Structure formats: C-alpha cells, structure tokens
C-alpha cells in the first residue's frame, strides 16, 4: 500500500491545488490524460470520473495506490458524476471537498452538501483558496490521516511486532 493521497474530481475542480498543499510545493504540470504521481499524492484525471466504466479503475487505484482519498466538487459548476455510495466501495478514509466555495450562497452550499453526502464520504469540507476557508481544516485532515491510516512507503503494518513463539 502506498502512503499517497488520491485526488478525484473533474478537470478544474482543484485536484492539483490541493495536491500542492499536501506536497508542500507547486507543480507546473499541464493538463494530463493519465494519472499524475507525486511523492505524496496521486491525481486521477477528470475523464476517469466522467466515464462510469472507469470507476472500477479509480477503485483499483484507491485500493492499491492510496492510503486516503479526496472527492472534489467544483463549487462553480456543482457538476457531479459520482455514483451513490461511491466512497463506500473502499475502506479507505475519504474526504468530500467543495472547492471554490466562496462563490456559493447557502442554498448552493446545501445542494453541494447533498450531492457529496450521497457518495458516502466520511467527512465533508467547504474550501476556498481565495478566502482561506477550510484550508486549515484540510491540512489537519491530512495530518490526521498520515498519523492514523497512512504508512510510509515500504513499511508494513506488521513491522515492529514481535514474532509469536510457542
């Protein structure tokens, strides 16, 4: 299992921006048609989300390549292709994030909340890099996942345990 955080969302939803926060540095990569691996993050392209037949690929990537994942919903469009219960298809910790939330009124926030609640994510967060809303909470979630769920690459869960002798 990898210690990477996977970011899933449509093009322009903020995957790279949030991955940059986790990585601690900016990436200048252009739009990609394939997954983008970095030391601590994995960005899954938007067209994987748009095509329901690719959802099995996403689940496989989450199972094999991620310790936790973030489902993104662009606040400006509120367009969602996530299946009902999508996040429950894996036991990985999940966070649903509505990006660009500074442009939303309360009714639009509620609409976004309902769309993402249906995915079955463990937690929901509204985030805006323009105003800073949710940034600290997002970073705290990442730290919490690193401490509880994610293991450094190459380390197994059994490492440090004493062998049983009879």
PDB file of C-alpha atoms in Angstrom:
ATOM      1  CA  UNK A   1       0.000   0.000   0.000  1.00  0.00           C
ATOM      2  CA  UNK A   2       1.182   3.480  -0.823  1.00  0.00           C
ATOM      3  CA  UNK A   3       1.107   6.437   1.510  1.00  0.00           C
ATOM      4  CA  UNK A   4      -0.290   8.679  -1.205  1.00  0.00           C
ATOM      5  CA  UNK A   5      -3.410  10.801  -1.008  1.00  0.00           C
ATOM      6  CA  UNK A   6      -5.560  10.367  -4.118  1.00  0.00           C
ATOM      7  CA  UNK A   7      -7.450  13.350  -5.535  1.00  0.00           C
ATOM      8  CA  UNK A   8     -10.509  12.639  -7.653  1.00  0.00           C
ATOM      9  CA  UNK A   9     -12.523  15.286  -9.468  1.00  0.00           C
ATOM     10  CA  UNK A  10     -13.470  16.785 -12.781  1.00  0.00           C
ATOM     11  CA  UNK A  11     -10.998  18.950 -14.678  1.00  0.00           C
ATOM     12  CA  UNK A  12     -10.677  22.338 -12.991  1.00  0.00           C
ATOM     13  CA  UNK A  13     -12.052  21.158  -9.648  1.00  0.00           C
ATOM     14  CA  UNK A  14      -8.816  21.847  -7.747  1.00  0.00           C
ATOM     15  CA  UNK A  15      -7.012  18.495  -7.657  1.00  0.00           C
ATOM     16  CA  UNK A  16      -3.584  19.990  -8.377  1.00  0.00           C
ATOM     17  CA  UNK A  17      -4.114  22.899  -5.995  1.00  0.00           C
ATOM     18  CA  UNK A  18      -4.906  20.594  -3.081  1.00  0.00           C
ATOM     19  CA  UNK A  19      -2.155  18.159  -4.065  1.00  0.00           C
ATOM     20  CA  UNK A  20       0.267  21.102  -3.961  1.00  0.00           C
ATOM     21  CA  UNK A  21      -0.821  21.776  -0.357  1.00  0.00           C
ATOM     22  CA  UNK A  22      -0.039  18.177   0.589  1.00  0.00           C
ATOM     23  CA  UNK A  23       3.256  18.130  -1.314  1.00  0.00           C
ATOM     24  CA  UNK A  24       4.348  21.489   0.091  1.00  0.00           C
ATOM     25  CA  UNK A  25       5.347  22.790  -3.337  1.00  0.00           C
ATOM     26  CA  UNK A  26       3.770  23.787  -6.623  1.00  0.00           C
ATOM     27  CA  UNK A  27       3.666  21.632  -9.702  1.00  0.00           C
ATOM     28  CA  UNK A  28       3.768  23.177 -13.125  1.00  0.00           C
ATOM     29  CA  UNK A  29       2.373  20.154 -14.940  1.00  0.00           C
ATOM     30  CA  UNK A  30      -0.115  20.754 -17.703  1.00  0.00           C
ATOM     31  CA  UNK A  31      -3.454  19.044 -18.195  1.00  0.00           C
ATOM     32  CA  UNK A  32      -2.909  15.287 -18.304  1.00  0.00           C
ATOM     33  CA  UNK A  33      -4.810  12.348 -19.710  1.00  0.00           C
ATOM     34  CA  UNK A  34      -3.157   9.914 -17.297  1.00  0.00           C
ATOM     35  CA  UNK A  35      -2.720   9.717 -13.541  1.00  0.00           C
ATOM     36  CA  UNK A  36      -0.145  12.082 -12.084  1.00  0.00           C
ATOM     37  CA  UNK A  37       2.023  10.522  -9.378  1.00  0.00           C
ATOM     38  CA  UNK A  38       3.996  12.656  -6.951  1.00  0.00           C
ATOM     39  CA  UNK A  39       5.785  11.565  -3.747  1.00  0.00           C
ATOM     40  CA  UNK A  40       2.709  12.012  -1.510  1.00  0.00           C
ATOM     41  CA  UNK A  41      -0.180  12.445  -3.932  1.00  0.00           C
ATOM     42  CA  UNK A  42      -1.945  10.870  -6.877  1.00  0.00           C
ATOM     43  CA  UNK A  43      -4.168  12.965  -9.147  1.00  0.00           C
ATOM     44  CA  UNK A  44      -6.776  10.984 -11.041  1.00  0.00           C
ATOM     45  CA  UNK A  45      -7.882  12.710 -14.274  1.00  0.00           C
ATOM     46  CA  UNK A  46     -11.353  14.146 -14.652  1.00  0.00           C
ATOM     47  CA  UNK A  47     -12.285  11.919 -17.569  1.00  0.00           C
ATOM     48  CA  UNK A  48     -11.928   8.885 -15.269  1.00  0.00           C
ATOM     49  CA  UNK A  49     -14.794  10.402 -13.241  1.00  0.00           C
ATOM     50  CA  UNK A  50     -16.887  11.397 -16.268  1.00  0.00           C
ATOM     51  CA  UNK A  51     -16.937   7.847 -17.618  1.00  0.00           C
ATOM     52  CA  UNK A  52     -18.705   5.468 -15.247  1.00  0.00           C
ATOM     53  CA  UNK A  53     -16.960   2.488 -16.805  1.00  0.00           C
ATOM     54  CA  UNK A  54     -13.690   3.967 -15.458  1.00  0.00           C
ATOM     55  CA  UNK A  55     -14.948   3.989 -11.852  1.00  0.00           C
ATOM     56  CA  UNK A  56     -13.615   0.450 -11.390  1.00  0.00           C
ATOM     57  CA  UNK A  57     -10.184   1.742 -12.398  1.00  0.00           C
ATOM     58  CA  UNK A  58     -10.491   4.517  -9.807  1.00  0.00           C
ATOM     59  CA  UNK A  59     -11.417   1.984  -7.125  1.00  0.00           C
ATOM     60  CA  UNK A  60      -8.457  -0.202  -8.094  1.00  0.00           C
ATOM     61  CA  UNK A  61      -6.134   2.811  -7.873  1.00  0.00           C
ATOM     62  CA  UNK A  62      -7.546   3.709  -4.456  1.00  0.00           C
ATOM     63  CA  UNK A  63      -7.131   0.166  -3.212  1.00  0.00           C
ATOM     64  CA  UNK A  64      -3.564  -0.270  -4.474  1.00  0.00           C
ATOM     65  CA  UNK A  65      -2.076   3.212  -4.601  1.00  0.00           C
ATOM     66  CA  UNK A  66      -3.653   5.350  -1.869  1.00  0.00           C
ATOM     67  CA  UNK A  67      -3.973   5.483   1.883  1.00  0.00           C
ATOM     68  CA  UNK A  68      -6.844   8.006   1.741  1.00  0.00           C
ATOM     69  CA  UNK A  69      -8.717   9.942  -0.910  1.00  0.00           C
ATOM     70  CA  UNK A  70     -10.433  13.242  -1.556  1.00  0.00           C
ATOM     71  CA  UNK A  71     -13.527  13.572  -3.760  1.00  0.00           C
ATOM     72  CA  UNK A  72     -13.745  17.072  -5.200  1.00  0.00           C
ATOM     73  CA  UNK A  73     -16.768  19.004  -6.358  1.00  0.00           C
ATOM     74  CA  UNK A  74     -16.229  22.320  -8.146  1.00  0.00           C
ATOM     75  CA  UNK A  75     -18.406  24.884  -6.389  1.00  0.00           C
ATOM     76  CA  UNK A  76     -18.841  26.957  -9.530  1.00  0.00           C
ATOM     77  CA  UNK A  77     -20.445  24.147 -11.529  1.00  0.00           C
ATOM     78  CA  UNK A  78     -21.611  21.684  -8.850  1.00  0.00           C
ATOM     79  CA  UNK A  79     -21.462  19.018 -11.551  1.00  0.00           C
ATOM     80  CA  UNK A  80     -21.124  15.522 -10.108  1.00  0.00           C
ATOM     81  CA  UNK A  81     -20.632  12.171 -11.798  1.00  0.00           C
ATOM     82  CA  UNK A  82     -20.083  10.247  -8.572  1.00  0.00           C
ATOM     83  CA  UNK A  83     -22.300   7.216  -8.070  1.00  0.00           C
ATOM     84  CA  UNK A  84     -24.417   6.911  -4.963  1.00  0.00           C
ATOM     85  CA  UNK A  85     -22.276   5.255  -2.281  1.00  0.00           C
ATOM     86  CA  UNK A  86     -19.100   5.557  -4.389  1.00  0.00           C
ATOM     87  CA  UNK A  87     -16.850   6.168  -1.357  1.00  0.00           C
ATOM     88  CA  UNK A  88     -18.251   3.125   0.441  1.00  0.00           C
ATOM     89  CA  UNK A  89     -16.806   0.822  -2.220  1.00  0.00           C
ATOM     90  CA  UNK A  90     -13.480   1.003  -0.391  1.00  0.00           C
ATOM     91  CA  UNK A  91     -12.473   1.117   3.257  1.00  0.00           C
ATOM     92  CA  UNK A  92     -10.027   3.949   2.677  1.00  0.00           C
ATOM     93  CA  UNK A  93     -10.631   7.163   4.648  1.00  0.00           C
ATOM     94  CA  UNK A  94     -12.335   9.745   2.472  1.00  0.00           C
ATOM     95  CA  UNK A  95     -12.999  13.460   2.481  1.00  0.00           C
ATOM     96  CA  UNK A  96     -15.505  15.215   0.247  1.00  0.00           C
ATOM     97  CA  UNK A  97     -14.415  18.763  -0.616  1.00  0.00           C
ATOM     98  CA  UNK A  98     -16.445  21.503  -2.265  1.00  0.00           C
ATOM     99  CA  UNK A  99     -13.883  23.829  -3.831  1.00  0.00           C
ATOM    100  CA  UNK A 100     -14.363  27.494  -4.760  1.00  0.00           C
ATOM    101  CA  UNK A 101     -17.000  27.720  -2.036  1.00  0.00           C
ATOM    102  CA  UNK A 102     -16.564  31.496  -1.754  1.00  0.00           C
ATOM    103  CA  UNK A 103     -18.919  31.886  -4.750  1.00  0.00           C
ATOM    104  CA  UNK A 104     -21.735  29.863  -3.167  1.00  0.00           C
ATOM    105  CA  UNK A 105     -24.786  31.128  -1.323  1.00  0.00           C
ATOM    106  CA  UNK A 106     -26.353  28.989   1.413  1.00  0.00           C
ATOM    107  CA  UNK A 107     -28.803  27.217  -0.941  1.00  0.00           C
ATOM    108  CA  UNK A 108     -25.957  26.288  -3.314  1.00  0.00           C
ATOM    109  CA  UNK A 109     -23.880  25.028  -0.378  1.00  0.00           C
ATOM    110  CA  UNK A 110     -26.766  22.815   0.677  1.00  0.00           C
ATOM    111  CA  UNK A 111     -27.091  21.468  -2.889  1.00  0.00           C
ATOM    112  CA  UNK A 112     -23.366  20.636  -2.925  1.00  0.00           C
ATOM    113  CA  UNK A 113     -23.610  19.087   0.554  1.00  0.00           C
ATOM    114  CA  UNK A 114     -26.424  16.791  -0.613  1.00  0.00           C
ATOM    115  CA  UNK A 115     -24.545  15.727  -3.765  1.00  0.00           C
ATOM    116  CA  UNK A 116     -21.462  14.746  -1.801  1.00  0.00           C
ATOM    117  CA  UNK A 117     -23.301  13.235   1.158  1.00  0.00           C
ATOM    118  CA  UNK A 118     -24.782  10.726  -1.286  1.00  0.00           C
ATOM    119  CA  UNK A 119     -21.272   9.465  -2.132  1.00  0.00           C
ATOM    120  CA  UNK A 120     -20.813   8.125   1.396  1.00  0.00           C
ATOM    121  CA  UNK A 121     -17.637  10.054   2.235  1.00  0.00           C
ATOM    122  CA  UNK A 122     -16.641  10.058   5.870  1.00  0.00           C
ATOM    123  CA  UNK A 123     -16.344  13.850   6.126  1.00  0.00           C
ATOM    124  CA  UNK A 124     -17.315  16.983   4.157  1.00  0.00           C
ATOM    125  CA  UNK A 125     -15.411  20.247   3.885  1.00  0.00           C
ATOM    126  CA  UNK A 126     -16.022  23.553   2.096  1.00  0.00           C
ATOM    127  CA  UNK A 127     -12.780  25.081   0.852  1.00  0.00           C
ATOM    128  CA  UNK A 128     -11.683  28.275  -0.875  1.00  0.00           C
ATOM    129  CA  UNK A 129      -8.078  29.113  -1.655  1.00  0.00           C
ATOM    130  CA  UNK A 130      -9.184  32.673  -2.391  1.00  0.00           C
ATOM    131  CA  UNK A 131     -10.556  33.330   1.115  1.00  0.00           C
ATOM    132  CA  UNK A 132      -8.682  30.622   3.008  1.00  0.00           C
ATOM    133  CA  UNK A 133     -11.879  28.948   4.211  1.00  0.00           C
ATOM    134  CA  UNK A 134     -11.271  25.294   5.023  1.00  0.00           C
ATOM    135  CA  UNK A 135      -7.520  25.307   4.318  1.00  0.00           C
ATOM    136  CA  UNK A 136      -6.505  24.706   7.946  1.00  0.00           C
ATOM    137  CA  UNK A 137      -9.149  22.003   8.327  1.00  0.00           C
ATOM    138  CA  UNK A 138      -7.918  20.302   5.156  1.00  0.00           C
ATOM    139  CA  UNK A 139      -4.309  20.330   6.374  1.00  0.00           C
ATOM    140  CA  UNK A 140      -5.428  18.947   9.748  1.00  0.00           C
ATOM    141  CA  UNK A 141      -7.304  16.129   7.997  1.00  0.00           C
ATOM    142  CA  UNK A 142      -4.172  15.252   6.011  1.00  0.00           C
ATOM    143  CA  UNK A 143      -2.046  15.208   9.173  1.00  0.00           C
ATOM    144  CA  UNK A 144      -4.613  13.042  10.945  1.00  0.00           C
ATOM    145  CA  UNK A 145      -4.668  10.553   8.076  1.00  0.00           C
ATOM    146  CA  UNK A 146      -0.875  10.415   7.991  1.00  0.00           C
ATOM    147  CA  UNK A 147      -0.844   9.606  11.693  1.00  0.00           C
ATOM    148  CA  UNK A 148      -3.649   7.043  11.723  1.00  0.00           C
ATOM    149  CA  UNK A 149      -4.059   5.477   8.294  1.00  0.00           C
ATOM    150  CA  UNK A 150      -1.074   6.161   6.065  1.00  0.00           C
ATOM    151  CA  UNK A 151       2.181   4.350   6.478  1.00  0.00           C
ATOM    152  CA  UNK A 152       5.455   5.467   4.913  1.00  0.00           C
ATOM    153  CA  UNK A 153       6.174   3.674   1.660  1.00  0.00           C
ATOM    154  CA  UNK A 154       7.809   0.310   2.240  1.00  0.00           C
ATOM    155  CA  UNK A 155       6.593  -0.046   5.827  1.00  0.00           C
ATOM    156  CA  UNK A 156       4.134  -2.826   6.594  1.00  0.00           C
ATOM    157  CA  UNK A 157       1.517  -2.868   9.333  1.00  0.00           C
ATOM    158  CA  UNK A 158       3.311  -5.786  10.997  1.00  0.00           C
ATOM    159  CA  UNK A 159       6.656  -4.025  11.181  1.00  0.00           C
ATOM    160  CA  UNK A 160       7.822  -3.699  14.773  1.00  0.00           C
ATOM    161  CA  UNK A 161       5.714  -6.610  16.050  1.00  0.00           C
ATOM    162  CA  UNK A 162       7.474  -9.448  17.806  1.00  0.00           C
ATOM    163  CA  UNK A 163       7.104 -12.890  16.261  1.00  0.00           C
ATOM    164  CA  UNK A 164       4.937 -15.314  18.175  1.00  0.00           C
ATOM    165  CA  UNK A 165       6.832 -18.204  19.686  1.00  0.00           C
ATOM    166  CA  UNK A 166       5.352 -21.323  21.201  1.00  0.00           C
TER     167      UNK A 166
END
